[in-house]
Coordinates of C-alpha atoms in Angstrom, one line a residue:
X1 CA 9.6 15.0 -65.4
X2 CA 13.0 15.1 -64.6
X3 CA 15.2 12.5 -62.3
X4 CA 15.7 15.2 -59.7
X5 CA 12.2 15.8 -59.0
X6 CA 11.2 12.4 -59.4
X7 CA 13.4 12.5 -56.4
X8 CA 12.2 15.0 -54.5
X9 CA 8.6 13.9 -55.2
X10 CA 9.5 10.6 -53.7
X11 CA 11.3 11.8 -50.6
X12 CA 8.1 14.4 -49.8
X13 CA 5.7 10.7 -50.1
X14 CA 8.2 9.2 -47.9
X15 CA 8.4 11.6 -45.2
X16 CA 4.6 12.3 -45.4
X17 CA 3.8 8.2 -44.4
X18 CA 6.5 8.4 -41.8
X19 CA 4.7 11.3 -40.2
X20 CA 1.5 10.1 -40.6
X21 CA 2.6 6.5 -38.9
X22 CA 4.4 8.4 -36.5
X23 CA 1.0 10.4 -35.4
X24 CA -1.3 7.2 -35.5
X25 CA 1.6 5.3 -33.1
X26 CA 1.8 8.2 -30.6
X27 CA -2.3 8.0 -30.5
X28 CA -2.5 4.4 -30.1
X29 CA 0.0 4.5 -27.1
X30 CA -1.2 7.7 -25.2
X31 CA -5.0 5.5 -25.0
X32 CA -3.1 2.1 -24.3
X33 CA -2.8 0.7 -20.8
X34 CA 0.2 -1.3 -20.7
X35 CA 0.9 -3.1 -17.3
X36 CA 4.5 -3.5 -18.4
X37 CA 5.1 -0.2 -18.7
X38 CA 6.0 -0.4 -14.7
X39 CA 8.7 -2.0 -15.9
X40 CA 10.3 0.6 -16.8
X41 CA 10.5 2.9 -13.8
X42 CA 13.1 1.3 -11.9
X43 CA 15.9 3.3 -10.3
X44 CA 19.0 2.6 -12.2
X45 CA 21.5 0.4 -10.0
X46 CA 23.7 3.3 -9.6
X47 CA 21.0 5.7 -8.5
X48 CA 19.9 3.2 -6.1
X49 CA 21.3 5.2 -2.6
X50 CA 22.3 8.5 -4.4
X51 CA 19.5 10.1 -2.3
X52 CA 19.1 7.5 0.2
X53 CA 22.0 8.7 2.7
X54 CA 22.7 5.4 3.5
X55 CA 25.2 6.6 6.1
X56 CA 22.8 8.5 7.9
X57 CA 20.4 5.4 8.6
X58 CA 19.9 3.9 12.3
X59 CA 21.2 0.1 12.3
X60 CA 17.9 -1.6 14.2
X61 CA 15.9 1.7 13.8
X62 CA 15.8 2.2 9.8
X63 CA 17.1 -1.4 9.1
X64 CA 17.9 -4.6 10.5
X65 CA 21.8 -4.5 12.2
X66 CA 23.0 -7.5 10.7
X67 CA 21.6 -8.5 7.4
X68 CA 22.0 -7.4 3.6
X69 CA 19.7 -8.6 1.0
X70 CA 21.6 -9.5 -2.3
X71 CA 21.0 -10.3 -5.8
X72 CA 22.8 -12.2 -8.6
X73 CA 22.2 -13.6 -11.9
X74 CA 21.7 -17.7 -10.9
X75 CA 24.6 -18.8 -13.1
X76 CA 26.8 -16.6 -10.8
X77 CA 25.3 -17.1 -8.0
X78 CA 27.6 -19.5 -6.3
X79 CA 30.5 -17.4 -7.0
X80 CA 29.0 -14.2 -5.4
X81 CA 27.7 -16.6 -2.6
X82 CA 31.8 -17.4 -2.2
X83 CA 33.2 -13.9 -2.5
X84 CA 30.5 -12.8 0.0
X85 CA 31.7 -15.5 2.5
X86 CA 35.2 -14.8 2.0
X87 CA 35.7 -11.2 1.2
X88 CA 33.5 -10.0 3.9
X89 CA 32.4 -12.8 6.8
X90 CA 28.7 -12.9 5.4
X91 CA 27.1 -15.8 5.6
X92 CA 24.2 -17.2 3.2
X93 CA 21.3 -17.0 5.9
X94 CA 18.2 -18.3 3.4
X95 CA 17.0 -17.7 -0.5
X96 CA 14.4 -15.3 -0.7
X97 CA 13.1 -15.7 -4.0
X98 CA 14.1 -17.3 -7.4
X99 CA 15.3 -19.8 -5.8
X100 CA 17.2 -22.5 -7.4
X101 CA 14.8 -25.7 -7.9
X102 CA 12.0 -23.8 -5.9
X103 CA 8.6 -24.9 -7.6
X104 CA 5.9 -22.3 -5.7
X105 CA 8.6 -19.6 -6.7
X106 CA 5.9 -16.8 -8.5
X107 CA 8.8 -15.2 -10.4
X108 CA 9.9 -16.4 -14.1
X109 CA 13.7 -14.5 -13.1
X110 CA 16.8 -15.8 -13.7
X111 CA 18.0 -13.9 -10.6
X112 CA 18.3 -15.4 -7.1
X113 CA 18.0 -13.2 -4.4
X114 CA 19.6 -13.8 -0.5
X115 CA 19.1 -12.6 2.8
X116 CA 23.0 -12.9 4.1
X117 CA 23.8 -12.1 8.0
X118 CA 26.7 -10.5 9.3
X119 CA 29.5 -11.6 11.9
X120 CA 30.2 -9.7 14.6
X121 CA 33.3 -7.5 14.3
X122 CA 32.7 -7.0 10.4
X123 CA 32.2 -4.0 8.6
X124 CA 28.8 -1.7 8.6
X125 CA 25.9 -2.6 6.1
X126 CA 26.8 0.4 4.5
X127 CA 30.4 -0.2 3.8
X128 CA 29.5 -3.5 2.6
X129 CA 26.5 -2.6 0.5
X130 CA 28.7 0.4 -0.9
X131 CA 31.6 -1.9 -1.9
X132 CA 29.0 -4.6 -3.2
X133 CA 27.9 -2.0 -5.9
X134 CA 30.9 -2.1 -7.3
X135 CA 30.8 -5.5 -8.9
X136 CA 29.3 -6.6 -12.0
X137 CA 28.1 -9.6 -10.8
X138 CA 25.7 -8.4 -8.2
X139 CA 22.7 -7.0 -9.5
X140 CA 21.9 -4.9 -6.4
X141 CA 22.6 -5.1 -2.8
X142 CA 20.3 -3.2 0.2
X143 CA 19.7 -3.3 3.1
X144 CA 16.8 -5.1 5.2
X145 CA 14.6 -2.3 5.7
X146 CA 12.7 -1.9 8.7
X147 CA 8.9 -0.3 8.3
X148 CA 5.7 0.7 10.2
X149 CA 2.1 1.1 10.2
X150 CA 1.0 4.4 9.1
X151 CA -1.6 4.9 12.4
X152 CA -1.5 7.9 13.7
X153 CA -1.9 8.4 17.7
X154 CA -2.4 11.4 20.1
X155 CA -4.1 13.4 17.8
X156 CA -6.6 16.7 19.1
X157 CA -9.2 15.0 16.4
X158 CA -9.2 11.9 18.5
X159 CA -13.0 10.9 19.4
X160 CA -14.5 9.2 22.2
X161 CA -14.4 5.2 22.7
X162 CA -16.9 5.3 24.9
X163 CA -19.9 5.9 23.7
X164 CA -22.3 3.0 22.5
X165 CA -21.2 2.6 19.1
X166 CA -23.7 2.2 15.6
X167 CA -23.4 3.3 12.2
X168 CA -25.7 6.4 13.0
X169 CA -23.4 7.7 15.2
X170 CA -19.6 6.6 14.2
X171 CA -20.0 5.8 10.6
X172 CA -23.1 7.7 8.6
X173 CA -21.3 10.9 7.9
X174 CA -18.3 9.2 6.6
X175 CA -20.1 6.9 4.4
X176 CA -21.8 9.6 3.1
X177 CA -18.8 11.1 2.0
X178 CA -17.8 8.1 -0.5
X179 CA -21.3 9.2 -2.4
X180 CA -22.3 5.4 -3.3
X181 CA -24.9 2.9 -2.2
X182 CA -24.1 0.5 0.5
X183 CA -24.7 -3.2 -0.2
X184 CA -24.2 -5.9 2.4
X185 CA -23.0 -8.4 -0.4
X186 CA -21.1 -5.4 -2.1
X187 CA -17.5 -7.0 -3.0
X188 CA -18.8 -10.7 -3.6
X189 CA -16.1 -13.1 -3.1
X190 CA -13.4 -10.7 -4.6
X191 CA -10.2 -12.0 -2.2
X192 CA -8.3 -9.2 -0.4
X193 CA -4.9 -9.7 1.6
X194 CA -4.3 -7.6 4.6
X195 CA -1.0 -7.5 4.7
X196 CA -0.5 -6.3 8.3
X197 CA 0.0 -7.0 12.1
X198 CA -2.5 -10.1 12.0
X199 CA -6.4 -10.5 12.4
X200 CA -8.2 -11.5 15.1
X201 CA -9.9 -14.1 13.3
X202 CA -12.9 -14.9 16.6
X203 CA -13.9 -11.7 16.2
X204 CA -17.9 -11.5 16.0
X205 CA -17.7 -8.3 13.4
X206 CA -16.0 -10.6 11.0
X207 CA -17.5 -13.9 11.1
X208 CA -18.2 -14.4 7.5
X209 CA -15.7 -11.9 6.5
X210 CA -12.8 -14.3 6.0
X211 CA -10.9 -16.7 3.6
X212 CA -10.4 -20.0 4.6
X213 CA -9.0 -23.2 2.8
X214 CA -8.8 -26.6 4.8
X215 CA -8.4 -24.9 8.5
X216 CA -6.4 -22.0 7.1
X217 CA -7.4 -18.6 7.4
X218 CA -4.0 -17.5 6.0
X219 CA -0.2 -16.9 6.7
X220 CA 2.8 -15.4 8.5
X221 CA 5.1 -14.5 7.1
X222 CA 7.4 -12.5 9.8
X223 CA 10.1 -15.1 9.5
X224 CA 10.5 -15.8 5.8
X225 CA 12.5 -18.6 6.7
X226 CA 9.9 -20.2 8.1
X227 CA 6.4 -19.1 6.5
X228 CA 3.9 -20.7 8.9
X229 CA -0.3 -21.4 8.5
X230 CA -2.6 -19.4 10.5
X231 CA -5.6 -21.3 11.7
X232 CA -8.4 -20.5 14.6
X233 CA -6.1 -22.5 17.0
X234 CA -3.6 -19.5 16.7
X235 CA -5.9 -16.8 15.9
X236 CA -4.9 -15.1 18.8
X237 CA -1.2 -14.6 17.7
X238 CA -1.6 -10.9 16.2
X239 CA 1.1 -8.5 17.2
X240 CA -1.2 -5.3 17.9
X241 CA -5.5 -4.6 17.0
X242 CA -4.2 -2.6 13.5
X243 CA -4.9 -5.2 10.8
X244 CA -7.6 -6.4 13.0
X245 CA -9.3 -2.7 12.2
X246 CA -7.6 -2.3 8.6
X247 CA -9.6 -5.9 7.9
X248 CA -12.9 -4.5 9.5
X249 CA -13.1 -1.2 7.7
X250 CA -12.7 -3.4 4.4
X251 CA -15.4 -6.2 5.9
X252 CA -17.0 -5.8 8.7
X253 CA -20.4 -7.6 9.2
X254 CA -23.8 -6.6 10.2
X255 CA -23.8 -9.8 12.2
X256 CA -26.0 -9.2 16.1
X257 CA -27.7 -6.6 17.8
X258 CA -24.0 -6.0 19.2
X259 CA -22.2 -6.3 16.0
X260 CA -24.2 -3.1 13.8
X261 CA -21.2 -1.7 12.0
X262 CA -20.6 -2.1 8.3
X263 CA -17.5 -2.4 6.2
X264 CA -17.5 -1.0 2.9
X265 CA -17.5 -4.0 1.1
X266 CA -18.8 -7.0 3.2
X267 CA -19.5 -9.3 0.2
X268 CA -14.8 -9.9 -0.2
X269 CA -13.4 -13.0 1.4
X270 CA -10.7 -11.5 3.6
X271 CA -7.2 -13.2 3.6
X272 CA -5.0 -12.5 7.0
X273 CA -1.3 -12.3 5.9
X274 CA 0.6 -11.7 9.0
X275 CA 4.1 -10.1 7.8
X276 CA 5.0 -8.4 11.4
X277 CA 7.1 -9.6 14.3
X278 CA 6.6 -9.3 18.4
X279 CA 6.6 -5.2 18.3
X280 CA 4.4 -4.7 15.3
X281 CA 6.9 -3.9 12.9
X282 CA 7.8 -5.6 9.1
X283 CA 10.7 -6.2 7.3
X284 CA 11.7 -5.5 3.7
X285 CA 11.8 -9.5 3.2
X286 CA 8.3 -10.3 5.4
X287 CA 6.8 -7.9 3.1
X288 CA 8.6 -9.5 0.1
X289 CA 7.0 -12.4 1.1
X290 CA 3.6 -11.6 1.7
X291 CA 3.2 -10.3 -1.6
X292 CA 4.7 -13.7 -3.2
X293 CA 2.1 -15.7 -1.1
X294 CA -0.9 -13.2 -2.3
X295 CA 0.0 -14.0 -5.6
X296 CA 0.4 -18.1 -5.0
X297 CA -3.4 -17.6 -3.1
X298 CA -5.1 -15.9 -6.7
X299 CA -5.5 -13.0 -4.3
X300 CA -7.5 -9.6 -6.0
X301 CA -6.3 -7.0 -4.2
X302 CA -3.5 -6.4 -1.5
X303 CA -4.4 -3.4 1.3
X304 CA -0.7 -2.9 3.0
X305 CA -1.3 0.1 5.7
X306 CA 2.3 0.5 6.7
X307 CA 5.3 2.4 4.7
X308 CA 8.7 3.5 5.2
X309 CA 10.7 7.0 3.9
X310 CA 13.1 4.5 3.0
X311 CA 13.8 3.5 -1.4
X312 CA 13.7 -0.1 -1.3
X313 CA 14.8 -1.7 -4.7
X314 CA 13.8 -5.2 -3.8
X315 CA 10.6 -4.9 -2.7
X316 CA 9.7 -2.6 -5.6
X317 CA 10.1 -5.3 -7.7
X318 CA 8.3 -7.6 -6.4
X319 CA 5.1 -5.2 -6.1
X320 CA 6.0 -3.9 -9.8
X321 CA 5.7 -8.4 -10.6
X322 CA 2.8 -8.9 -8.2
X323 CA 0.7 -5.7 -9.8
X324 CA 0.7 -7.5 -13.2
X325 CA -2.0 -9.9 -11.2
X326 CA -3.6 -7.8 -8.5
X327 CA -4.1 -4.1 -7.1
X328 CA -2.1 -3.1 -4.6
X329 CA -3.3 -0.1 -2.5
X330 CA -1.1 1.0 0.3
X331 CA -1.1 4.3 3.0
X332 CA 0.8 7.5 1.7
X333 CA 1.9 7.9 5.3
X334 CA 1.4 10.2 8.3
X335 CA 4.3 13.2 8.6
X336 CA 2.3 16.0 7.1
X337 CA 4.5 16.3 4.2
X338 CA 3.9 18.0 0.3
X339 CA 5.7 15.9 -1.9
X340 CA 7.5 13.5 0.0
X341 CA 7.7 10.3 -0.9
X342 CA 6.7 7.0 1.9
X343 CA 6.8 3.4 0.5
X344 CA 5.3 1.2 -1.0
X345 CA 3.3 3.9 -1.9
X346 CA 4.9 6.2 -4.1
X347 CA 6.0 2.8 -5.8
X348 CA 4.5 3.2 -9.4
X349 CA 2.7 -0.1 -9.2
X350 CA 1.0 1.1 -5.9
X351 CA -2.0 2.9 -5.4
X352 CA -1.2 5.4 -3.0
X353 CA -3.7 6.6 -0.5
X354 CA -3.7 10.4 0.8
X355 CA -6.4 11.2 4.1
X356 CA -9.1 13.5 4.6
X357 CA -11.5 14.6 7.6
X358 CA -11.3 16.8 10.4
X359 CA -9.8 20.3 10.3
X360 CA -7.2 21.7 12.0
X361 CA -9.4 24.2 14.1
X362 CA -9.7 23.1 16.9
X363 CA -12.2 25.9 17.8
X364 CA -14.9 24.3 15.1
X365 CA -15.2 21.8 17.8
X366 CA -16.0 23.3 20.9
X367 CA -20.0 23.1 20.6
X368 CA -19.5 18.9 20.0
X369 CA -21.2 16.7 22.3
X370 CA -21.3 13.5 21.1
X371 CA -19.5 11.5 18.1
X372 CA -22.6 12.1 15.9
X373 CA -22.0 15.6 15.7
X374 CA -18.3 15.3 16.2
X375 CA -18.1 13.5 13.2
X376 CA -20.7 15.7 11.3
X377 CA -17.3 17.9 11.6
X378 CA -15.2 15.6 10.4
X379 CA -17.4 14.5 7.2
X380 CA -18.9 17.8 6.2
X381 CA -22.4 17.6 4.1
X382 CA -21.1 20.6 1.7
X383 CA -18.5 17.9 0.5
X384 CA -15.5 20.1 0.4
X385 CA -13.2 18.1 2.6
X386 CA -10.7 18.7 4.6
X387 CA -6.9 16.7 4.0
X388 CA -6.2 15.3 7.3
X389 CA -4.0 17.7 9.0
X390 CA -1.5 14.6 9.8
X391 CA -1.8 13.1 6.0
X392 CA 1.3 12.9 4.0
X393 CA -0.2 14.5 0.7
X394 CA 1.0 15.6 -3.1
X395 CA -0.2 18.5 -4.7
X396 CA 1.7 17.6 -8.1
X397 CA 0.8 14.3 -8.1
X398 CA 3.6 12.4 -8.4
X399 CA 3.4 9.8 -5.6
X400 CA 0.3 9.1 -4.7
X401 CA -3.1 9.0 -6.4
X402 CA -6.1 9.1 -4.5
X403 CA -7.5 10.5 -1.4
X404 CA -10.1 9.0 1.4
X405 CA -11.6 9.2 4.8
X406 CA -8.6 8.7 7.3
X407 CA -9.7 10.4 10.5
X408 CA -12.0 8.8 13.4
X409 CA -12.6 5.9 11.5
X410 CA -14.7 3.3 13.4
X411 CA -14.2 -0.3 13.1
X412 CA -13.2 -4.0 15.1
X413 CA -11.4 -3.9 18.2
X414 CA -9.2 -7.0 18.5
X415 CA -9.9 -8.9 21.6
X416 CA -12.8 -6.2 21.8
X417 CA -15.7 -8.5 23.2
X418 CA -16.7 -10.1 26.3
X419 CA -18.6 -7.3 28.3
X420 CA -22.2 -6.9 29.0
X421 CA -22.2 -4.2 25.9
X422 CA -19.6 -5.1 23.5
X423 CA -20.6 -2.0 21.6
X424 CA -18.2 0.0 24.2
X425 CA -14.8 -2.3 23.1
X426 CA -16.3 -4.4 20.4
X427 CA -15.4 -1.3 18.0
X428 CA -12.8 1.4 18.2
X429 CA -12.1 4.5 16.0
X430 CA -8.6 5.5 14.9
X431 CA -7.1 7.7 12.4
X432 CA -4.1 7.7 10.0
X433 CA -3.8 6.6 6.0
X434 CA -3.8 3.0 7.4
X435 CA -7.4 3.6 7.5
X436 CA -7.8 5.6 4.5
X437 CA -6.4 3.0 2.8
X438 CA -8.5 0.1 3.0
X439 CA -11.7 1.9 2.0
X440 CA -9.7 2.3 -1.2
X441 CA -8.8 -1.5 -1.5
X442 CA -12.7 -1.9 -0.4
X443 CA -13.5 0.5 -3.2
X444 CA -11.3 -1.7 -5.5
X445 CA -13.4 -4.8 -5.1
X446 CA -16.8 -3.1 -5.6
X447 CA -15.2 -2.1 -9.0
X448 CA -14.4 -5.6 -9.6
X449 CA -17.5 -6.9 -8.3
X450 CA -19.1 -4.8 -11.1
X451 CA -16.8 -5.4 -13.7
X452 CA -15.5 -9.0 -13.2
X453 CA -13.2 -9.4 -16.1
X454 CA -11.4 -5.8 -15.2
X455 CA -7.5 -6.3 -15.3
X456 CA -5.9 -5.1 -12.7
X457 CA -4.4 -2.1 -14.7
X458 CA -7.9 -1.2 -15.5
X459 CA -8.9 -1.1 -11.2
X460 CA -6.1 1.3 -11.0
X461 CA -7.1 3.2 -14.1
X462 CA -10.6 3.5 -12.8
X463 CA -9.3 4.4 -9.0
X464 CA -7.2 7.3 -10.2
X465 CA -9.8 8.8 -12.2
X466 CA -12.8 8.3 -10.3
X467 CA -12.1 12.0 -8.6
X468 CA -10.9 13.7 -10.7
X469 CA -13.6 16.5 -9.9
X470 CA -12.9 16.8 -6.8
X471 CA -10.2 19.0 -4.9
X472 CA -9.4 18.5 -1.2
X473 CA -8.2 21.7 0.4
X474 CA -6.2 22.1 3.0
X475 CA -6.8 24.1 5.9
X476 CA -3.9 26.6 5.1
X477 CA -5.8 26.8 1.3
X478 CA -9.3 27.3 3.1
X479 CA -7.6 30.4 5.2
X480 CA -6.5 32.0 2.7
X481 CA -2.7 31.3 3.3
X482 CA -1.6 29.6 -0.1
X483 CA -3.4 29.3 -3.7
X484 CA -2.1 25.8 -4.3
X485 CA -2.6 23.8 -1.5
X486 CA -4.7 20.9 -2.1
X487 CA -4.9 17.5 -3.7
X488 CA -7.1 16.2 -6.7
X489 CA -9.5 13.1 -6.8
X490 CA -11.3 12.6 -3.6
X491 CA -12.4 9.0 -3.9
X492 CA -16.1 8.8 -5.7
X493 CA -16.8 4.9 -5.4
X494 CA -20.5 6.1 -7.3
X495 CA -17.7 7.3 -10.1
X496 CA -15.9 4.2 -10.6

């Protein structure tokens, strides 16, 4: 045989292996689930505001007037901390995370983040943050961004409060809907933050529902600066009745004659994170540090029912950390938009909840005389649903994943007791992905109550899949007046 096709004979063996090992890698990595694959979605620095139109956001309506968050590497860190001082009159207000010698710190970052404040008579938080991307030294700088719950008010589906209120008549049809079999110990011990406007913690519906440790039933974080316990002696310190209801829809407890309601999973210890100040809304940093004091608590899942239209780099990363150890589930939002993206959940680590019920007919109502049958409409026993003609939704699938009862749902009224029936305020119904939401994150902890040594990258893998059957049309698609509107997987908890 000659050296030439010796050669060539070689060459053919060599490519052959290196196609072969090529074909076996690609396998092996399109069937792996790889939490740090997250990782690797980030927004480049310099695409941080490309779309953002920074310039065009309200000071004390989008984001907090006088305050810029910014990041360094720590070995710089006094430096930038100097240049920021005398460049631009911004003064080192507190250390949000990485802190230097901070033991509870959950991050393993050599970066040190800061919440810096403004003087008066200084430039904008644009201009600043614009300049600030300029230098090497600062790994990003944002602003404090300001967010809300994603309730939605005023609607033509809204239902009656005042009816006597049992699961027959304000819950059946929706329950049925989720195609599973209710348990009253469903969700045993499984720990879930509601991150949100604060619990009332005396309230009959969730006695037994709650975490507690030594007096404490969890934490505020509103002022990051000053993260303070909650206990039963301040119980009463919630901002608004939303995470009161978010933490009943997850929880609620078959508890009196008064008190009939269920939550999906009533077996999970509920953990009341408080991350909103006097009008009910959250900050980029209160929500920074929520999430860092689920993860100190061992917390299982995180239920946030409140988003923004806003990109926010920080707070990204800490849910893209925080997801490595728990699933986050979070509202998709309430503008009745196709592919438009509400945070924190479009973040990647984020499961992001769409709504369905109701229809946007108002004529298929008109023979309704009571909330059974009103919610008969709602819930329809054909099981083609209807998205919720307020939900934000995504018919390529890009930001959000899942989809779940968001309209008239029916659960505890803060401060809702006291009169001779407490069935008329004990219980209220509401609508919006802030309720669609936590039957997800309830969902999520009958999963892991079935399959206790489930990562959390195997909840989300299950959550996004558990549908997958199952289209939800919108009323435009049931009419006849598009082909492609709707969303895929309806959420099957009998699936998961």
């Amino acid at each position: 045989m000659s050296i030439k096709l010796k050669l060539y004979k070689t060459i053919s063996i060599i490519l052959t292996l290196c196609i072969l090992l090529g074909i076996f890698s690609y396998s092996f990595s399109v069937f792996a689930i790889d939490d740090t694959e997250m990782d690797n979605n980030f927004i480049e620095k310099k695409e941080l505001y490309t779309n953002q139109r920074l310039n065009d956001l309200i000071a004390g309506e989008d984001y907090v007037e006088d305050e810029i968050i910014v990041s360094s590497k720590v070995d710089t860190a006094e430096d930038v901390l100097e240049e920021l001082t005398n460049s631009y009159g911004l003064s080192d207000k507190y250390c949000l995370s990485s802190c230097v010698g901070d033991s509870t710190s959950t991050s393993t970052s050599d970066d040190v983040t800061y919440v810096m404040s403004l003087e008066e008579g200084s430039a904008t938080v644009p201009e600043i943050i614009t300049d600030l991307e300029k230098n090497e030294d600062i790994i990003y700088a944002q602003p404090n961004f300001i967010y809300e719950t994603a309730e939605e008010v005023d609607s033509y589906l809204s239902i009656s409060n005042s009816e006597f209120k049992s699961y027959e008549n304000s819950q059946k049809a929706m329950f049925n809907s989720l195609n599973f079999t209710w348990s009253e110990t469903g969700g045993a011990d499984i720990k879930v933050a509601v991150i949100d406007t604060g619990i009332d913690l005396a309230h009959p519906a969730l006695n037994g529902a709650l975490w507690s440790e030594n007096g404490v039933y969890g934490y505020n974080t509103s002022d990051p600066n000053n993260i303070t316990e909650i206990t039963m002696e301040n119980s009463n310190s919630y901002t608004n009745s939303h995470g009161t209801h978010v933490a009943g829809i997850i929880a609620m407890q078959q508890n009196s004659e008064e008190y009939t309601l269920k939550g999906i999973a009533p077996g999970v210890k509920i953990v009341d994170l408080q991350a909103s100040y006097e009008d009910g809304y959250f900050t980029t940093v209160a929500l920074i540090a929520a999430v860092e004091q689920a993860q100190l608590l061992g917390v299982d899942i995180v239920n946030m029912s409140l988003g923004g239209s806003m990109y926010d780099y920080a707070w990204n990363i800490t849910c893209n950390h925080a997801a490595r150890d728990m699933v986050i589930v979070a509202a998709a939002g309430n503008s009745s938009s196709n592919n438009t993206a509400s945070y924190p959940a479009a973040f990647s680590s984020v499961i992001g909840v769409m709504a369905y019920g109701g229809s946007a007919d108002p004529s298929l109502y008109k023979d309704v005389t009571n909330n059974e049958s009103f919610l008969s409409k709602n819930y329809p026993s054909s099981d083609k649903q209807i998205l919720a003609e307020f939900s934000n939704y995504d018919v390529r699938g890009r930001y959000y994943d899942i989809v779940a009862p968001g309209v008239n749902i029916c659960s505890a009224n803060a401060g809702g007791r006291g009169n001779a029936n407490e069935r008329f305020n004990g219980y209220i119904f509401k609508s919006g992905t802030s309720m669609a939401s936590p039957i997800v994150a309830a969902a999520a902890a009958l999963y892991i109550g079935e399959h206790p040594s489930a990562t959390p990258s195997q909840v989300r893998y299950a959550l996004k899949n558990c549908g997958s059957n199952k289209n939800v049309y919108t009323y435009k698609h049931l009419m006849n007046e598009t082909s492609s509107a709707y969303v895929s997987n309806q959420l099957d908890i009998s699936r998961l």
